[in-house]
C-alpha cells in the first residue's frame, strides 16, 4: 500500500497525484506507472510523481529502473514530505533502510527548522538501530522545538547505547549521563508524563540503584505523575534491598484492601520466610508461620461472605513453602485436606483444577494416590454420577480431573474403562441437551470427551495398539462438531492424527486453528515439524514457507512497533520489542524451517529447480520459543515437563546443526562444480572436505548421544527426528559422506572420485535390504515407517540433485564423447561410466520404493462410537475420521509416487 501524504500544499498537484495513489493502493502497479508517466509529461520535474513512478517500477519488478529514478531524486535533495514518503516506501520495500537516513539527512540540511523532517530522520535511525545518530537527531529537534517527548527520545537513545555496549565502563558512563539528563528535568520541574517517570526508573534499575528508585517513588512528583500506584510500586525494590519488615507491612495493608490479588500474596510470603530467620519485636509484623496463617484466616473470615480464591490458595502456598524444610501438617493439617477443601469451594469454576495442579504435585506421592478418591467424592459425586445441570456438570468435571491427576497410572484395561465411562457421560449429556456450546464458546461437557481421549491414548500406548486412538479421534471429532470453538479438542486431534502418521488428516484440523504470526513459531512443533516425516512434502513446503516468511519479515514489523513506541512515549515497550525481536532472530525453529525447506525442495520440488543457498548463519545459542503447555496434561506422570522440554530442545538443536552441515556441503558442491580452475576454487574445495568430515563426525556423536527410543506423549512433541535418523539401520553416514566426497573429488579433478563413486554405489545397493522391514507396517507402526522412508527419500532427493550437478560438470566432455574420444582422458571416460552406473542404481532403488508405496497396507479404522450413538437414539451423526484417515493416506502415497516418478524421469534425462 502507498502511504498518502498528510497534506499537499498545491491542490493541483494533489489532484494529479491522486489517481497514482489509488492504483498503487489497489495493487494495479501497471496503471499507477501509466498515470505517473502522464503526470510527468506535463510536469517532468515533479519530484513526487517521479518518486511514485519509482515505487510502481519497483513493485513491477523493474528494480534497476526504479533505483535509477531514485538515485536521480537523491541528487536533487528533495525536502517535501510527499516525495520523501514515497521514496521511503521504496527503500523499505527493497530493504535499503540506510538510504532513508541519507535522504532525510539531506532534507534537514535544506530545511533545518522543519519538525516533521527531523522526526522522520529520527525514526529512520530507529529503523536501522543507529542509537548514537538517534540521540543527535532528537537533541537537534529539542533545541529548536523544546518538547518533552523529543528530550526523552534522546535519553532513551542513550539507554539503548548502554544496553548494546560491550564495555562495562562505557555502559556505566552512558547510564550516568542518561540519569543526569532526567534529573535535570526533575530539578527544573519539567517532567509531565508517566512514561517519563518510568524511563527514569528503568535507568536506575539498569544501574541497580534500588534506594534511589525508592526515594523517587516516595516523592510527591511520582504520585503526581503515576497516581494510585505508589504503594505497590515499592514492592520489588523492598525485595531488592532486603527491607522485609516494610515489605511485610506493606503487603498486609494491600491485601486487606485487595484480598484476591495473588501478586501481593507472593511477596508477602517472601517477607514472612525471610523474617522467620530473624524475628522482629514488632507484633504487627508477621515473622512466623503461625502469624502468617492467622493473617490468612482473618482474610477468609472478613471476605464478606464471598468465596475468594486468593486466601484459599494462600494456605496451600504456605503449606508448600513449609514442606520444603519441615512438617507443615502441625500447623495446617493434611495437604490433601487443604486441596480437597479448595476443590469443594471452587469446583464450580473451570479454573479450580488448573489452580490446584501445582499443589497436587507437591503432595507425597503415596498420600496423594491413597486419597485420590477423596477428590472425586468430596461433593457427593463418583465416577458414575449423572449430573443434570451445567453447574453440577462443571463440579463433576472438576472432581473427575482432580481424581485423575492424583490417582496412580492404571493399566491399559483400567484406562480403557475410564475412557469408556467418560465417553458415556459426554454422550448422555448430548442426549439430554446439556451440550450448550456456541460457535465462539465451549462448555463444561466438552471436558468429558477431552479427558476420555487422554485415557484412550494411555491405553493405546500400553497396548501398542491403534484401536483406542481411533476411538479417541471419533469422540473428539464429535466434540468439535458440537463445539467448533474448542481449541483443546483441535490441538488434541492434531496430536493424535500425527501419532497415527496421518499428516493430511491433521492438516484438516490445523487449518481450523487459523494459526498466524508468532503461533507459527510457538506451535510449529505440533504440526509443521511433523509434516515432512509423515511424507506430506507439498504441505510441509507451504507451511515452512509461511514460517520462513514470518521470520524474514518480523524484523521489519518489530522496527515499526519500536517507532510507534517512540511516537506514543511507551519507552518500556522499546526495550521489550528489541529483546523480543532478538528472540525471534535466534529462534531454533525458524532456523530449522529455512534449512528443512531447502532440503525438502530437493525431493519434492522440481529436479532442475532453484539451487539451495546458504541460509542465515545459525546463532551460537538458538532460542526455544515453543509453547509446550498448549495441550493440557491430565496425567500425574507428566509433572516434569520443563526437563522434557530441555531434553527435546537439545535433540532438535543437534538435528538442526546436522541439517545445517548437510545443506552447507551441498551448497559448496554446487559452487565447486563450475568451470573455474582447480586452483581458483581450492579454498572452497578445502571447506567442502572439512564440512563433510564435520558432518560425519557429528553424526557419529549424535548416534552415541541420542540412540535411545522415547515414549510417546500426547501433550508434548513426538520423539525428535534425530532419533529415527541416527538409529536407522540405513548407513546414512556412509551414504551422504561418500556421495559428497565423490562430487568434491570430481570437482577437484582427482582420481579419488572413482573410488568414492564405487563406494557410494555399493552402499546404496546394500541399503535396499533394510527397506523391506518397514514396507508392511501396522497402523500403530505407520508413523515410524513413514518417518523411516522420509529419511531415505531425503537422501534420494539429495543424490538425485547431486547427480544432476555431476552431469553439468561432465557435460562438456560428455557432449564430445562420440566425436572426439581421443580428447578425453581414460579417467574422464571411466568417471562418466561410473556416474551412469550410479544413476542406474538410484533408478532401481526408486523402482523398489515405488513398489513399496504401491503395496502399502490398507488399514482398518472401525469405531464403536456410531453404535453407541444409535443405542442412545441420538440424531444421525456421520463420523469423518475413517474417511479422513483413508483419504489422507491415499493422498500422501499418491504424492510420494508422483515425486518418485519425477525423480526417475529426471535421472533418465541425464543419461
PDB file of C-alpha atoms in Angstrom, residues 334-565:
ATOM      1  CA  UNK A 334      -3.025 -32.505  55.788  1.00  0.00           C
ATOM      2  CA  UNK A 335      -2.125 -31.075  52.387  1.00  0.00           C
ATOM      3  CA  UNK A 336      -4.683 -33.375  50.807  1.00  0.00           C
ATOM      4  CA  UNK A 337      -7.364 -31.977  53.097  1.00  0.00           C
ATOM      5  CA  UNK A 338      -6.470 -28.414  52.091  1.00  0.00           C
ATOM      6  CA  UNK A 339      -6.643 -29.318  48.398  1.00  0.00           C
ATOM      7  CA  UNK A 340      -9.964 -31.116  48.865  1.00  0.00           C
ATOM      8  CA  UNK A 341     -11.337 -28.134  50.761  1.00  0.00           C
ATOM      9  CA  UNK A 342     -10.305 -25.811  47.927  1.00  0.00           C
ATOM     10  CA  UNK A 343     -11.964 -28.090  45.386  1.00  0.00           C
ATOM     11  CA  UNK A 344     -15.129 -28.309  47.472  1.00  0.00           C
ATOM     12  CA  UNK A 345     -15.440 -24.495  47.482  1.00  0.00           C
ATOM     13  CA  UNK A 346     -14.405 -23.705  43.886  1.00  0.00           C
ATOM     14  CA  UNK A 347     -15.258 -26.829  41.879  1.00  0.00           C
ATOM     15  CA  UNK A 348     -17.973 -24.893  40.047  1.00  0.00           C
ATOM     16  CA  UNK A 349     -15.267 -22.756  38.375  1.00  0.00           C
ATOM     17  CA  UNK A 350     -13.335 -24.021  35.314  1.00  0.00           C
ATOM     18  CA  UNK A 351     -10.115 -22.666  36.846  1.00  0.00           C
ATOM     19  CA  UNK A 352     -10.369 -24.798  40.016  1.00  0.00           C
ATOM     20  CA  UNK A 353      -8.221 -27.746  38.910  1.00  0.00           C
ATOM     21  CA  UNK A 354      -5.651 -25.643  36.976  1.00  0.00           C
ATOM     22  CA  UNK A 355      -5.250 -23.654  40.209  1.00  0.00           C
ATOM     23  CA  UNK A 356      -4.689 -26.864  42.169  1.00  0.00           C
ATOM     24  CA  UNK A 357      -2.259 -28.576  39.759  1.00  0.00           C
ATOM     25  CA  UNK A 358       0.953 -27.009  41.142  1.00  0.00           C
ATOM     26  CA  UNK A 359      -0.038 -28.001  44.678  1.00  0.00           C
ATOM     27  CA  UNK A 360      -1.212 -31.519  43.895  1.00  0.00           C
ATOM     28  CA  UNK A 361       2.256 -32.345  42.638  1.00  0.00           C
ATOM     29  CA  UNK A 362       3.808 -31.194  45.950  1.00  0.00           C
ATOM     30  CA  UNK A 363       1.877 -33.816  47.946  1.00  0.00           C
ATOM     31  CA  UNK A 364       3.761 -37.010  48.819  1.00  0.00           C
ATOM     32  CA  UNK A 365       3.027 -39.497  46.078  1.00  0.00           C
ATOM     33  CA  UNK A 366       1.691 -42.284  48.309  1.00  0.00           C
ATOM     34  CA  UNK A 367      -0.556 -39.928  50.279  1.00  0.00           C
ATOM     35  CA  UNK A 368      -1.826 -38.369  47.059  1.00  0.00           C
ATOM     36  CA  UNK A 369      -2.640 -41.704  45.458  1.00  0.00           C
ATOM     37  CA  UNK A 370      -4.188 -43.194  48.624  1.00  0.00           C
ATOM     38  CA  UNK A 371      -6.611 -40.265  48.907  1.00  0.00           C
ATOM     39  CA  UNK A 372      -7.270 -39.716  45.203  1.00  0.00           C
ATOM     40  CA  UNK A 373     -10.916 -40.751  45.547  1.00  0.00           C
ATOM     41  CA  UNK A 374     -11.452 -38.053  48.158  1.00  0.00           C
ATOM     42  CA  UNK A 375     -11.247 -35.536  45.339  1.00  0.00           C
ATOM     43  CA  UNK A 376     -13.860 -37.478  43.375  1.00  0.00           C
ATOM     44  CA  UNK A 377     -16.329 -37.852  46.228  1.00  0.00           C
ATOM     45  CA  UNK A 378     -15.859 -34.559  48.109  1.00  0.00           C
ATOM     46  CA  UNK A 379     -19.076 -33.109  46.631  1.00  0.00           C
ATOM     47  CA  UNK A 380     -21.096 -36.305  46.716  1.00  0.00           C
ATOM     48  CA  UNK A 381     -20.184 -37.389  43.175  1.00  0.00           C
ATOM     49  CA  UNK A 382     -18.481 -40.518  41.953  1.00  0.00           C
ATOM     50  CA  UNK A 383     -17.378 -41.709  38.518  1.00  0.00           C
ATOM     51  CA  UNK A 384     -20.900 -42.946  37.724  1.00  0.00           C
ATOM     52  CA  UNK A 385     -22.806 -39.826  38.803  1.00  0.00           C
ATOM     53  CA  UNK A 386     -25.125 -38.255  36.232  1.00  0.00           C
ATOM     54  CA  UNK A 387     -25.463 -34.516  36.982  1.00  0.00           C
ATOM     55  CA  UNK A 388     -28.381 -32.782  35.298  1.00  0.00           C
ATOM     56  CA  UNK A 389     -27.368 -29.109  35.302  1.00  0.00           C
ATOM     57  CA  UNK A 390     -24.473 -27.230  33.771  1.00  0.00           C
ATOM     58  CA  UNK A 391     -23.252 -26.118  37.223  1.00  0.00           C
ATOM     59  CA  UNK A 392     -23.289 -29.689  38.545  1.00  0.00           C
ATOM     60  CA  UNK A 393     -21.543 -30.915  35.397  1.00  0.00           C
ATOM     61  CA  UNK A 394     -18.734 -28.401  35.971  1.00  0.00           C
ATOM     62  CA  UNK A 395     -18.404 -29.579  39.574  1.00  0.00           C
ATOM     63  CA  UNK A 396     -18.388 -33.207  38.444  1.00  0.00           C
ATOM     64  CA  UNK A 397     -15.760 -32.441  35.802  1.00  0.00           C
ATOM     65  CA  UNK A 398     -13.537 -30.693  38.359  1.00  0.00           C
ATOM     66  CA  UNK A 399     -13.781 -33.675  40.705  1.00  0.00           C
ATOM     67  CA  UNK A 400     -13.005 -36.108  37.890  1.00  0.00           C
ATOM     68  CA  UNK A 401      -9.984 -34.083  36.729  1.00  0.00           C
ATOM     69  CA  UNK A 402      -8.547 -33.830  40.246  1.00  0.00           C
ATOM     70  CA  UNK A 403      -9.152 -37.571  40.740  1.00  0.00           C
ATOM     71  CA  UNK A 404      -7.267 -38.477  37.543  1.00  0.00           C
ATOM     72  CA  UNK A 405      -4.405 -36.114  38.384  1.00  0.00           C
ATOM     73  CA  UNK A 406      -3.867 -37.790  41.766  1.00  0.00           C
ATOM     74  CA  UNK A 407      -4.758 -41.425  41.001  1.00  0.00           C
ATOM     75  CA  UNK A 408      -1.932 -43.856  40.169  1.00  0.00           C
ATOM     76  CA  UNK A 409      -1.384 -44.586  36.494  1.00  0.00           C
ATOM     77  CA  UNK A 410      -3.638 -47.525  35.720  1.00  0.00           C
ATOM     78  CA  UNK A 411      -3.258 -50.495  33.414  1.00  0.00           C
ATOM     79  CA  UNK A 412      -4.434 -50.420  29.822  1.00  0.00           C
ATOM     80  CA  UNK A 413      -7.702 -52.090  30.796  1.00  0.00           C
ATOM     81  CA  UNK A 414      -8.325 -49.614  33.632  1.00  0.00           C
ATOM     82  CA  UNK A 415      -7.636 -46.652  31.356  1.00  0.00           C
ATOM     83  CA  UNK A 416      -9.999 -48.058  28.739  1.00  0.00           C
ATOM     84  CA  UNK A 417     -12.729 -48.466  31.329  1.00  0.00           C
ATOM     85  CA  UNK A 418     -12.277 -44.866  32.495  1.00  0.00           C
ATOM     86  CA  UNK A 419     -12.293 -43.640  28.879  1.00  0.00           C
ATOM     87  CA  UNK A 420     -15.483 -45.536  28.031  1.00  0.00           C
ATOM     88  CA  UNK A 421     -17.158 -44.241  31.214  1.00  0.00           C
ATOM     89  CA  UNK A 422     -16.216 -40.647  30.364  1.00  0.00           C
ATOM     90  CA  UNK A 423     -17.426 -41.094  26.807  1.00  0.00           C
ATOM     91  CA  UNK A 424     -20.767 -42.284  28.132  1.00  0.00           C
ATOM     92  CA  UNK A 425     -21.003 -39.138  30.279  1.00  0.00           C
ATOM     93  CA  UNK A 426     -20.483 -36.978  27.214  1.00  0.00           C
ATOM     94  CA  UNK A 427     -22.991 -38.919  25.101  1.00  0.00           C
ATOM     95  CA  UNK A 428     -25.569 -38.808  27.903  1.00  0.00           C
ATOM     96  CA  UNK A 429     -25.089 -35.028  28.162  1.00  0.00           C
ATOM     97  CA  UNK A 430     -25.526 -34.785  24.413  1.00  0.00           C
ATOM     98  CA  UNK A 431     -28.686 -36.866  24.568  1.00  0.00           C
ATOM     99  CA  UNK A 432     -30.193 -34.661  27.297  1.00  0.00           C
ATOM    100  CA  UNK A 433     -29.347 -31.376  25.579  1.00  0.00           C
ATOM    101  CA  UNK A 434     -26.685 -30.379  28.107  1.00  0.00           C
ATOM    102  CA  UNK A 435     -24.084 -29.598  25.435  1.00  0.00           C
ATOM    103  CA  UNK A 436     -24.627 -25.844  25.185  1.00  0.00           C
ATOM    104  CA  UNK A 437     -21.589 -24.793  23.157  1.00  0.00           C
ATOM    105  CA  UNK A 438     -21.787 -21.956  20.633  1.00  0.00           C
ATOM    106  CA  UNK A 439     -19.680 -21.040  17.620  1.00  0.00           C
ATOM    107  CA  UNK A 440     -17.455 -18.875  19.835  1.00  0.00           C
ATOM    108  CA  UNK A 441     -17.596 -20.563  23.262  1.00  0.00           C
ATOM    109  CA  UNK A 442     -17.413 -24.116  24.570  1.00  0.00           C
ATOM    110  CA  UNK A 443     -18.947 -25.660  27.666  1.00  0.00           C
ATOM    111  CA  UNK A 444     -18.057 -27.909  30.590  1.00  0.00           C
ATOM    112  CA  UNK A 445     -19.379 -31.107  28.980  1.00  0.00           C
ATOM    113  CA  UNK A 446     -16.583 -30.946  26.382  1.00  0.00           C
ATOM    114  CA  UNK A 447     -14.149 -31.903  29.144  1.00  0.00           C
ATOM    115  CA  UNK A 448     -15.743 -35.359  29.407  1.00  0.00           C
ATOM    116  CA  UNK A 449     -14.719 -36.063  25.814  1.00  0.00           C
ATOM    117  CA  UNK A 450     -11.255 -34.495  26.124  1.00  0.00           C
ATOM    118  CA  UNK A 451     -10.403 -36.387  29.321  1.00  0.00           C
ATOM    119  CA  UNK A 452     -11.723 -39.590  27.729  1.00  0.00           C
ATOM    120  CA  UNK A 453      -9.425 -39.043  24.717  1.00  0.00           C
ATOM    121  CA  UNK A 454      -6.418 -38.775  27.039  1.00  0.00           C
ATOM    122  CA  UNK A 455      -7.284 -42.108  28.650  1.00  0.00           C
ATOM    123  CA  UNK A 456      -7.830 -43.780  25.286  1.00  0.00           C
ATOM    124  CA  UNK A 457      -4.319 -42.619  24.431  1.00  0.00           C
ATOM    125  CA  UNK A 458      -2.835 -44.002  27.669  1.00  0.00           C
ATOM    126  CA  UNK A 459      -4.410 -47.382  26.899  1.00  0.00           C
ATOM    127  CA  UNK A 460      -3.110 -47.295  23.313  1.00  0.00           C
ATOM    128  CA  UNK A 461       0.467 -46.701  24.484  1.00  0.00           C
ATOM    129  CA  UNK A 462       0.249 -49.535  26.997  1.00  0.00           C
ATOM    130  CA  UNK A 463      -1.153 -51.937  24.396  1.00  0.00           C
ATOM    131  CA  UNK A 464       0.819 -50.539  21.435  1.00  0.00           C
ATOM    132  CA  UNK A 465      -2.479 -50.686  19.618  1.00  0.00           C
ATOM    133  CA  UNK A 466      -4.107 -48.060  17.397  1.00  0.00           C
ATOM    134  CA  UNK A 467      -7.721 -49.023  18.154  1.00  0.00           C
ATOM    135  CA  UNK A 468      -8.071 -46.779  21.253  1.00  0.00           C
ATOM    136  CA  UNK A 469      -6.591 -43.899  19.230  1.00  0.00           C
ATOM    137  CA  UNK A 470      -9.329 -44.382  16.624  1.00  0.00           C
ATOM    138  CA  UNK A 471     -11.941 -44.261  19.394  1.00  0.00           C
ATOM    139  CA  UNK A 472     -10.399 -41.056  20.764  1.00  0.00           C
ATOM    140  CA  UNK A 473     -10.358 -39.433  17.316  1.00  0.00           C
ATOM    141  CA  UNK A 474     -14.000 -40.251  16.696  1.00  0.00           C
ATOM    142  CA  UNK A 475     -15.043 -38.851  20.068  1.00  0.00           C
ATOM    143  CA  UNK A 476     -13.013 -35.663  19.648  1.00  0.00           C
ATOM    144  CA  UNK A 477     -14.439 -35.077  16.176  1.00  0.00           C
ATOM    145  CA  UNK A 478     -17.910 -35.368  17.738  1.00  0.00           C
ATOM    146  CA  UNK A 479     -16.930 -32.854  20.449  1.00  0.00           C
ATOM    147  CA  UNK A 480     -15.590 -30.478  17.809  1.00  0.00           C
ATOM    148  CA  UNK A 481     -18.728 -30.907  15.701  1.00  0.00           C
ATOM    149  CA  UNK A 482     -20.893 -29.611  18.568  1.00  0.00           C
ATOM    150  CA  UNK A 483     -18.266 -27.217  19.971  1.00  0.00           C
ATOM    151  CA  UNK A 484     -16.366 -25.746  16.993  1.00  0.00           C
ATOM    152  CA  UNK A 485     -14.571 -23.151  19.150  1.00  0.00           C
ATOM    153  CA  UNK A 486     -12.946 -25.729  21.455  1.00  0.00           C
ATOM    154  CA  UNK A 487      -9.250 -25.367  20.687  1.00  0.00           C
ATOM    155  CA  UNK A 488      -8.365 -28.052  23.264  1.00  0.00           C
ATOM    156  CA  UNK A 489     -10.130 -30.629  21.090  1.00  0.00           C
ATOM    157  CA  UNK A 490      -8.412 -29.283  17.949  1.00  0.00           C
ATOM    158  CA  UNK A 491      -4.925 -29.450  19.448  1.00  0.00           C
ATOM    159  CA  UNK A 492      -5.525 -32.958  20.758  1.00  0.00           C
ATOM    160  CA  UNK A 493      -6.898 -34.115  17.395  1.00  0.00           C
ATOM    161  CA  UNK A 494      -3.804 -32.824  15.583  1.00  0.00           C
ATOM    162  CA  UNK A 495      -1.528 -34.635  18.018  1.00  0.00           C
ATOM    163  CA  UNK A 496      -3.448 -37.928  17.748  1.00  0.00           C
ATOM    164  CA  UNK A 497      -3.634 -37.824  13.956  1.00  0.00           C
ATOM    165  CA  UNK A 498       0.146 -37.366  13.863  1.00  0.00           C
ATOM    166  CA  UNK A 499       0.631 -40.281  16.252  1.00  0.00           C
ATOM    167  CA  UNK A 500      -1.003 -42.419  13.543  1.00  0.00           C
ATOM    168  CA  UNK A 501       1.251 -40.771  10.944  1.00  0.00           C
ATOM    169  CA  UNK A 502      -1.596 -39.132   9.069  1.00  0.00           C
ATOM    170  CA  UNK A 503      -0.451 -35.573   8.383  1.00  0.00           C
ATOM    171  CA  UNK A 504      -3.221 -34.814   5.890  1.00  0.00           C
ATOM    172  CA  UNK A 505      -5.956 -35.549   8.427  1.00  0.00           C
ATOM    173  CA  UNK A 506      -4.072 -33.454  11.000  1.00  0.00           C
ATOM    174  CA  UNK A 507      -3.840 -30.622   8.474  1.00  0.00           C
ATOM    175  CA  UNK A 508      -7.640 -30.577   8.117  1.00  0.00           C
ATOM    176  CA  UNK A 509      -7.852 -29.654  11.821  1.00  0.00           C
ATOM    177  CA  UNK A 510      -4.826 -27.363  11.796  1.00  0.00           C
ATOM    178  CA  UNK A 511      -6.453 -25.102   9.212  1.00  0.00           C
ATOM    179  CA  UNK A 512      -9.363 -24.593  11.627  1.00  0.00           C
ATOM    180  CA  UNK A 513      -6.978 -23.178  14.231  1.00  0.00           C
ATOM    181  CA  UNK A 514      -6.135 -20.309  11.845  1.00  0.00           C
ATOM    182  CA  UNK A 515      -2.570 -20.160  13.146  1.00  0.00           C
ATOM    183  CA  UNK A 516      -0.841 -16.877  12.302  1.00  0.00           C
ATOM    184  CA  UNK A 517       2.235 -14.798  13.069  1.00  0.00           C
ATOM    185  CA  UNK A 518       4.058 -15.837  16.241  1.00  0.00           C
ATOM    186  CA  UNK A 519       1.961 -19.002  16.586  1.00  0.00           C
ATOM    187  CA  UNK A 520       3.775 -20.312  13.505  1.00  0.00           C
ATOM    188  CA  UNK A 521       6.781 -20.431  15.829  1.00  0.00           C
ATOM    189  CA  UNK A 522       5.238 -21.334  19.186  1.00  0.00           C
ATOM    190  CA  UNK A 523       3.097 -24.155  17.704  1.00  0.00           C
ATOM    191  CA  UNK A 524       5.486 -25.254  14.955  1.00  0.00           C
ATOM    192  CA  UNK A 525       6.370 -28.389  16.944  1.00  0.00           C
ATOM    193  CA  UNK A 526       2.778 -29.596  16.885  1.00  0.00           C
ATOM    194  CA  UNK A 527       2.119 -29.775  13.146  1.00  0.00           C
ATOM    195  CA  UNK A 528       4.641 -28.179  10.807  1.00  0.00           C
ATOM    196  CA  UNK A 529       7.535 -30.176  12.248  1.00  0.00           C
ATOM    197  CA  UNK A 530       5.656 -33.453  11.654  1.00  0.00           C
ATOM    198  CA  UNK A 531       4.641 -32.937   8.024  1.00  0.00           C
ATOM    199  CA  UNK A 532       7.966 -33.869   6.405  1.00  0.00           C
ATOM    200  CA  UNK A 533       8.473 -37.088   8.449  1.00  0.00           C
ATOM    201  CA  UNK A 534       4.895 -38.071   7.527  1.00  0.00           C
ATOM    202  CA  UNK A 535       5.808 -37.668   3.811  1.00  0.00           C
ATOM    203  CA  UNK A 536       3.387 -34.749   3.349  1.00  0.00           C
ATOM    204  CA  UNK A 537       6.074 -32.845   1.461  1.00  0.00           C
ATOM    205  CA  UNK A 538       3.899 -30.355  -0.512  1.00  0.00           C
ATOM    206  CA  UNK A 539       2.034 -29.296   2.640  1.00  0.00           C
ATOM    207  CA  UNK A 540       5.301 -29.111   4.556  1.00  0.00           C
ATOM    208  CA  UNK A 541       6.840 -26.812   1.949  1.00  0.00           C
ATOM    209  CA  UNK A 542       3.886 -24.424   2.144  1.00  0.00           C
ATOM    210  CA  UNK A 543       3.884 -24.211   5.915  1.00  0.00           C
ATOM    211  CA  UNK A 544       7.666 -23.951   6.134  1.00  0.00           C
ATOM    212  CA  UNK A 545       7.496 -21.127   3.594  1.00  0.00           C
ATOM    213  CA  UNK A 546       4.963 -19.289   5.788  1.00  0.00           C
ATOM    214  CA  UNK A 547       7.199 -19.637   8.845  1.00  0.00           C
ATOM    215  CA  UNK A 548      10.301 -18.585   6.930  1.00  0.00           C
ATOM    216  CA  UNK A 549       8.446 -15.541   5.567  1.00  0.00           C
ATOM    217  CA  UNK A 550       7.396 -14.585   9.098  1.00  0.00           C
ATOM    218  CA  UNK A 551      10.992 -14.928  10.276  1.00  0.00           C
ATOM    219  CA  UNK A 552      12.261 -12.886   7.344  1.00  0.00           C
ATOM    220  CA  UNK A 553       9.800 -10.039   7.825  1.00  0.00           C
ATOM    221  CA  UNK A 554       9.498  -9.975  11.615  1.00  0.00           C
ATOM    222  CA  UNK A 555      12.454  -7.583  11.895  1.00  0.00           C
ATOM    223  CA  UNK A 556      10.677  -5.032   9.724  1.00  0.00           C
ATOM    224  CA  UNK A 557       7.474  -5.412  11.709  1.00  0.00           C
ATOM    225  CA  UNK A 558       9.347  -5.151  15.004  1.00  0.00           C
ATOM    226  CA  UNK A 559      11.056  -1.967  13.861  1.00  0.00           C
ATOM    227  CA  UNK A 560       7.699  -0.381  13.079  1.00  0.00           C
ATOM    228  CA  UNK A 561       6.468  -1.346  16.546  1.00  0.00           C
ATOM    229  CA  UNK A 562       9.527   0.398  18.018  1.00  0.00           C
ATOM    230  CA  UNK A 563       8.761   3.573  16.063  1.00  0.00           C
ATOM    231  CA  UNK A 564       5.193   3.534  17.404  1.00  0.00           C
ATOM    232  CA  UNK A 565       6.567   3.072  20.924  1.00  0.00           C
TER     233      UNK A 565
END
